[in-house]
């Protein structure tokens, strides 16, 4: 089975580049994504004792960082001159791409990331139309809503050309192209697999309980995964989609659903079990969460990586 093997390459100033994912901007340019470390300055020590001072964020995480609201985080990203500057706050898609949702907790994969806290994204109005942003938590990987006043951590991101490394402006937006039988391909991103091949992500429609089923009939987690794995549509070879794959199918600028999707909560294969709970994602708003272990009517989507050449 093809799997995306993520690799980060260090560049100047403690920054790094994801060399295993290529994004196509709205302008049609293929790019790599580069990231800074956390940009918040450290709090000055206590003037009387010299001891470290701690900030406490909205989720109770303590750190020595001077945490900022949305405006402050945005200013830190724009002002940073690390590795030549040109940074902006990450989108939900970009920040989630750093996380490992196949283990608990989905901490940031990048070396040097703090054990707690969260990164503020540039996604104004993303998860709900009345909110000004979202955050992606380091420990849990959730991305809850924010009204813009919640204080957290800042990181800068930027696109650079795959061809020559020059700066590229413009946003990533998924381009979902039909491949028949209700299946589709995201033509705006490619992922490097374990063999070094560049691949497109392809997906099925949503599988789930049929409307004709009786209310007391079940469609369990195992049922859901088995139906996907055995499906012959569009050539087969499917497995349940992951949180990161589902997030990559959306813009969050503002939120966008996928045409034809039902308004349901989707179970994913990114399934760290916390008291038996399982990772999932809301198809209407793209927000991640955990489904109760005893739920018995799951919905699931198939995904696969297909070589791009």
Coordinates of C-alpha atoms in Angstrom, one line a residue:
X1 CA 0.0 0.0 0.0
X2 CA 1.4 3.4 -1.0
X3 CA 1.9 5.7 2.1
X4 CA 3.1 9.3 2.3
X5 CA 6.5 9.4 4.0
X6 CA 7.0 12.9 5.3
X7 CA 10.5 14.4 5.3
X8 CA 11.6 17.8 6.5
X9 CA 14.9 19.4 5.3
X10 CA 16.6 22.1 7.4
X11 CA 17.2 25.4 5.8
X12 CA 18.7 28.6 7.2
X13 CA 17.7 30.2 10.5
X14 CA 16.4 27.1 12.2
X15 CA 13.7 26.9 9.5
X16 CA 12.8 23.8 7.4
X17 CA 11.2 22.7 4.2
X18 CA 8.7 19.8 3.6
X19 CA 10.4 18.1 0.7
X20 CA 7.9 15.3 0.5
X21 CA 4.7 17.3 -0.3
X22 CA 4.2 19.5 -3.4
X23 CA 1.3 22.0 -3.5
X24 CA -0.1 23.8 -6.5
X25 CA -1.2 27.4 -5.9
X26 CA -4.3 29.0 -7.4
X27 CA -1.9 30.6 -9.9
X28 CA -0.8 27.1 -11.1
X29 CA 2.7 27.1 -9.6
X30 CA 4.0 23.9 -7.9
X31 CA 5.6 24.7 -4.5
X32 CA 7.2 23.3 -1.4
X33 CA 6.1 24.7 2.0
X34 CA 8.7 26.1 4.3
X35 CA 8.3 26.7 8.1
X36 CA 9.9 28.7 10.8
X37 CA 10.3 27.6 14.4
X38 CA 8.0 29.1 17.0
X39 CA 8.5 32.9 16.8
X40 CA 7.2 34.1 20.1
X41 CA 9.9 35.6 22.3
X42 CA 10.6 34.2 25.7
X43 CA 9.1 36.0 28.7
X44 CA 11.8 37.9 30.7
X45 CA 12.7 36.3 34.0
X46 CA 11.2 37.5 37.3
X47 CA 13.1 40.7 38.1
X48 CA 13.3 39.8 41.8
X49 CA 14.1 36.1 41.8
X50 CA 15.5 35.6 38.3
X51 CA 13.3 32.6 37.9
X52 CA 11.5 31.8 34.6
X53 CA 8.1 33.3 34.3
X54 CA 5.3 31.2 32.8
X55 CA 2.3 32.1 30.6
X56 CA -0.8 30.0 30.7
X57 CA -3.0 29.7 27.6
X58 CA -6.7 29.1 27.3
X59 CA -6.2 25.4 27.5
X60 CA -4.1 25.5 30.6
X61 CA -0.7 24.9 29.0
X62 CA 2.2 26.6 30.7
X63 CA 5.2 27.9 28.8
X64 CA 8.0 30.5 29.0
X65 CA 6.8 32.0 25.7
X66 CA 5.2 35.4 25.4
X67 CA 1.9 34.2 23.9
X68 CA 0.0 36.5 21.5
X69 CA -3.5 37.0 20.2
X70 CA -4.3 36.7 16.5
X71 CA -3.1 40.2 15.7
X72 CA 0.1 39.8 17.6
X73 CA 0.8 36.4 16.1
X74 CA 0.2 37.7 12.6
X75 CA 2.6 40.6 13.3
X76 CA 5.3 38.2 14.5
X77 CA 5.1 36.1 11.3
X78 CA 5.1 39.0 9.0
X79 CA 8.0 40.8 10.7
X80 CA 10.3 37.7 11.0
X81 CA 13.5 38.0 8.9
X82 CA 14.5 34.3 9.4
X83 CA 16.0 32.8 6.3
X84 CA 15.2 35.9 4.3
X85 CA 11.7 36.7 5.6
X86 CA 8.5 36.7 3.5
X87 CA 6.6 34.7 6.1
X88 CA 2.9 34.5 7.0
X89 CA 0.8 32.6 9.5
X90 CA 0.0 29.0 8.4
X91 CA -3.4 27.9 7.3
X92 CA -5.1 25.0 9.1
X93 CA -4.1 22.7 6.2
X94 CA -0.5 23.8 6.5
X95 CA -0.2 23.4 10.3
X96 CA -2.1 20.1 10.4
X97 CA 0.3 18.8 7.7
X98 CA 3.1 18.8 10.4
X99 CA 1.2 16.5 12.8
X100 CA 1.4 12.8 13.3
X101 CA -2.2 11.7 13.8
X102 CA -1.3 8.0 13.7
X103 CA -0.1 8.1 17.3
X104 CA -1.4 9.7 20.4
X105 CA -0.9 12.5 20.8
X106 CA -0.4 13.9 17.3
X107 CA 2.5 16.2 18.4
X108 CA 4.2 18.3 15.8
X109 CA 6.8 16.2 13.9
X110 CA 9.2 19.1 13.6
X111 CA 12.2 18.9 16.0
X112 CA 12.2 21.6 18.6
X113 CA 8.4 22.1 18.8
X114 CA 7.1 22.7 22.3
X115 CA 5.3 19.9 24.1
X116 CA 2.2 21.9 24.7
X117 CA 0.3 25.0 23.6
X118 CA -1.1 25.7 20.1
X119 CA -0.3 27.5 16.9
X120 CA -2.6 30.3 15.8
X121 CA -3.5 30.1 12.1
X122 CA -4.3 32.8 9.5
X123 CA -7.7 31.2 8.9
X124 CA -10.1 34.0 9.6
X125 CA -13.6 32.8 9.5
X126 CA -12.5 29.3 8.8
X127 CA -14.2 26.8 11.1
X128 CA -17.2 29.0 11.7
X129 CA -18.2 32.1 9.8
X130 CA -18.3 34.3 12.9
X131 CA -14.8 33.4 14.1
X132 CA -11.6 35.0 13.2
X133 CA -9.3 32.0 13.3
X134 CA -8.5 28.6 14.6
X135 CA -5.7 27.0 16.5
X136 CA -3.9 23.7 16.1
X137 CA -3.0 22.2 19.5
X138 CA 0.4 20.5 19.8
X139 CA -0.7 17.8 22.3
X140 CA -4.1 16.8 20.9
X141 CA -4.0 18.0 17.3
X142 CA -7.5 19.4 17.5
X143 CA -8.2 22.8 15.8
X144 CA -10.9 24.5 17.8
X145 CA -12.5 27.9 17.0
X146 CA -11.2 31.2 18.2
X147 CA -12.6 34.7 18.3
X148 CA -9.2 36.2 17.6
X149 CA -8.5 37.1 21.2
X150 CA -7.3 33.7 22.4
X151 CA -3.5 33.9 22.9
X152 CA -1.1 31.3 21.6
X153 CA 2.0 30.6 19.5
X154 CA 3.1 31.9 16.1
X155 CA 4.9 30.3 13.3
X156 CA 5.7 31.6 9.8
X157 CA 5.2 29.7 6.6
X158 CA 5.8 30.4 2.9
X159 CA 5.7 28.8 -0.5
X160 CA 8.8 28.4 -2.6
X161 CA 9.0 27.1 -6.2
X162 CA 9.7 23.4 -6.7
X163 CA 11.7 24.4 -9.8
X164 CA 14.2 26.9 -8.4
X165 CA 13.3 27.7 -4.7
X166 CA 12.2 31.2 -5.4
X167 CA 9.4 32.8 -3.3
X168 CA 5.9 32.2 -4.6
X169 CA 2.8 34.1 -3.5
X170 CA -0.7 32.7 -3.6
X171 CA -2.8 30.1 -1.8
X172 CA -3.2 26.4 -2.1
X173 CA -6.7 25.3 -3.1
X174 CA -7.7 21.7 -3.7
X175 CA -8.8 20.9 -7.3
X176 CA -11.0 17.8 -7.1
X177 CA -11.3 16.1 -10.4
X178 CA -13.7 13.2 -11.1
X179 CA -12.2 9.8 -11.9
X180 CA -15.6 8.1 -12.3
X181 CA -18.0 6.2 -10.1
X182 CA -18.3 9.2 -7.7
X183 CA -14.5 9.0 -7.0
X184 CA -12.2 12.0 -7.4
X185 CA -8.5 13.0 -7.4
X186 CA -7.0 16.1 -5.8
X187 CA -5.0 17.5 -8.7
X188 CA -3.4 20.3 -6.6
X189 CA -1.1 18.3 -4.3
X190 CA 1.3 15.4 -4.7
X191 CA 2.9 13.2 -2.0
X192 CA 6.1 11.2 -2.0
X193 CA 5.6 7.6 -1.1
X194 CA 8.0 5.1 0.5
X195 CA 9.5 4.3 -3.0
X196 CA 10.2 8.0 -3.7
X197 CA 7.3 8.2 -6.3
X198 CA 5.2 11.3 -6.4
X199 CA 1.5 10.4 -6.1
X200 CA -1.9 12.0 -6.2
X201 CA -4.5 11.5 -3.5
X202 CA -7.7 9.8 -4.8
X203 CA -10.9 9.3 -2.8
X204 CA -14.2 7.6 -2.9
X205 CA -17.7 8.9 -2.0
X206 CA -18.7 8.4 1.7
X207 CA -19.7 5.0 2.8
X208 CA -22.1 4.6 5.7
X209 CA -25.4 3.3 7.1
X210 CA -28.0 3.0 4.4
X211 CA -31.2 5.0 4.8
X212 CA -33.2 1.8 4.3
X213 CA -31.5 0.2 7.4
X214 CA -33.5 -0.1 10.6
X215 CA -32.5 2.4 13.3
X216 CA -31.2 -0.4 15.5
X217 CA -29.0 -1.9 12.8
X218 CA -25.3 -1.1 13.2
X219 CA -22.4 -0.1 10.9
X220 CA -19.4 -0.5 13.2
X221 CA -15.9 0.9 12.9
X222 CA -14.7 -2.5 11.7
X223 CA -17.6 -2.7 9.2
X224 CA -16.7 0.7 7.9
X225 CA -13.0 -0.1 7.4
X226 CA -13.9 -3.5 5.8
X227 CA -16.4 -2.0 3.3
X228 CA -13.7 0.4 2.2
X229 CA -11.0 -2.2 1.8
X230 CA -13.2 -4.5 -0.2
X231 CA -14.8 -1.9 -2.5
X232 CA -14.0 -2.6 -6.2
X233 CA -15.1 0.9 -7.4
X234 CA -12.7 2.6 -9.7
X235 CA -10.2 -0.3 -9.5
X236 CA -10.2 -0.8 -5.7
X237 CA -7.1 -0.6 -3.5
X238 CA -8.8 1.7 -1.0
X239 CA -8.3 2.2 2.8
X240 CA -10.0 4.6 5.1
X241 CA -8.9 8.2 4.7
X242 CA -6.7 9.9 7.3
X243 CA -7.3 13.2 9.1
X244 CA -4.5 14.9 7.2
X245 CA -5.9 13.7 3.9
X246 CA -9.4 14.9 4.7
X247 CA -8.1 18.3 5.8
X248 CA -6.1 18.6 2.6
X249 CA -9.3 18.4 0.6
X250 CA -10.5 21.7 2.0
X251 CA -9.4 25.3 2.0
X252 CA -10.5 26.6 5.4
X253 CA -10.3 30.1 3.8
X254 CA -13.3 30.0 4.4
X255 CA -14.4 26.4 5.0
X256 CA -15.5 24.4 2.0
X257 CA -17.3 21.1 1.9
X258 CA -16.9 18.5 -0.8
X259 CA -19.8 18.4 -3.4
X260 CA -22.0 15.4 -2.7
X261 CA -20.8 14.8 0.8
X262 CA -23.5 14.2 3.5
X263 CA -23.6 16.4 6.6
X264 CA -22.1 13.7 8.9
X265 CA -19.1 13.1 11.1
X266 CA -16.5 10.9 9.3
X267 CA -14.4 8.3 11.0
X268 CA -10.7 8.1 9.8
X269 CA -7.9 5.6 9.9
X270 CA -5.9 8.1 12.0
X271 CA -7.1 6.3 15.1
X272 CA -5.2 6.8 18.3
X273 CA -7.6 5.4 20.9
X274 CA -8.2 7.5 24.0
X275 CA -10.5 5.4 26.2
X276 CA -11.5 3.7 22.9
X277 CA -12.4 6.9 21.1
X278 CA -11.4 7.4 17.4
X279 CA -10.4 10.4 15.3
X280 CA -12.9 11.8 12.9
X281 CA -13.8 14.9 11.0
X282 CA -17.0 16.9 10.4
X283 CA -17.8 17.0 6.7
X284 CA -19.7 20.3 6.9
X285 CA -17.1 22.3 8.7
X286 CA -13.9 20.3 8.5
X287 CA -13.3 20.3 12.3
X288 CA -11.5 17.4 13.8
X289 CA -12.6 15.5 16.9
X290 CA -13.0 12.2 18.6
X291 CA -15.9 9.8 18.1
X292 CA -17.2 7.8 21.1
X293 CA -16.0 4.2 21.2
X294 CA -19.6 2.9 21.5
X295 CA -21.0 4.7 18.4
X296 CA -22.4 2.1 16.1
X297 CA -23.3 3.9 12.9
X298 CA -20.0 5.2 11.4
X299 CA -19.4 6.9 8.1
X300 CA -16.1 6.5 6.2
X301 CA -14.3 7.5 3.0
X302 CA -11.8 5.5 1.0
X303 CA -8.5 7.0 -0.1
X304 CA -5.4 5.8 -2.0
X305 CA -2.2 7.2 -3.4
X306 CA -1.8 6.8 -7.2
X307 CA 1.5 7.6 -8.9
X308 CA 1.3 10.9 -10.8
X309 CA 3.4 9.7 -13.8

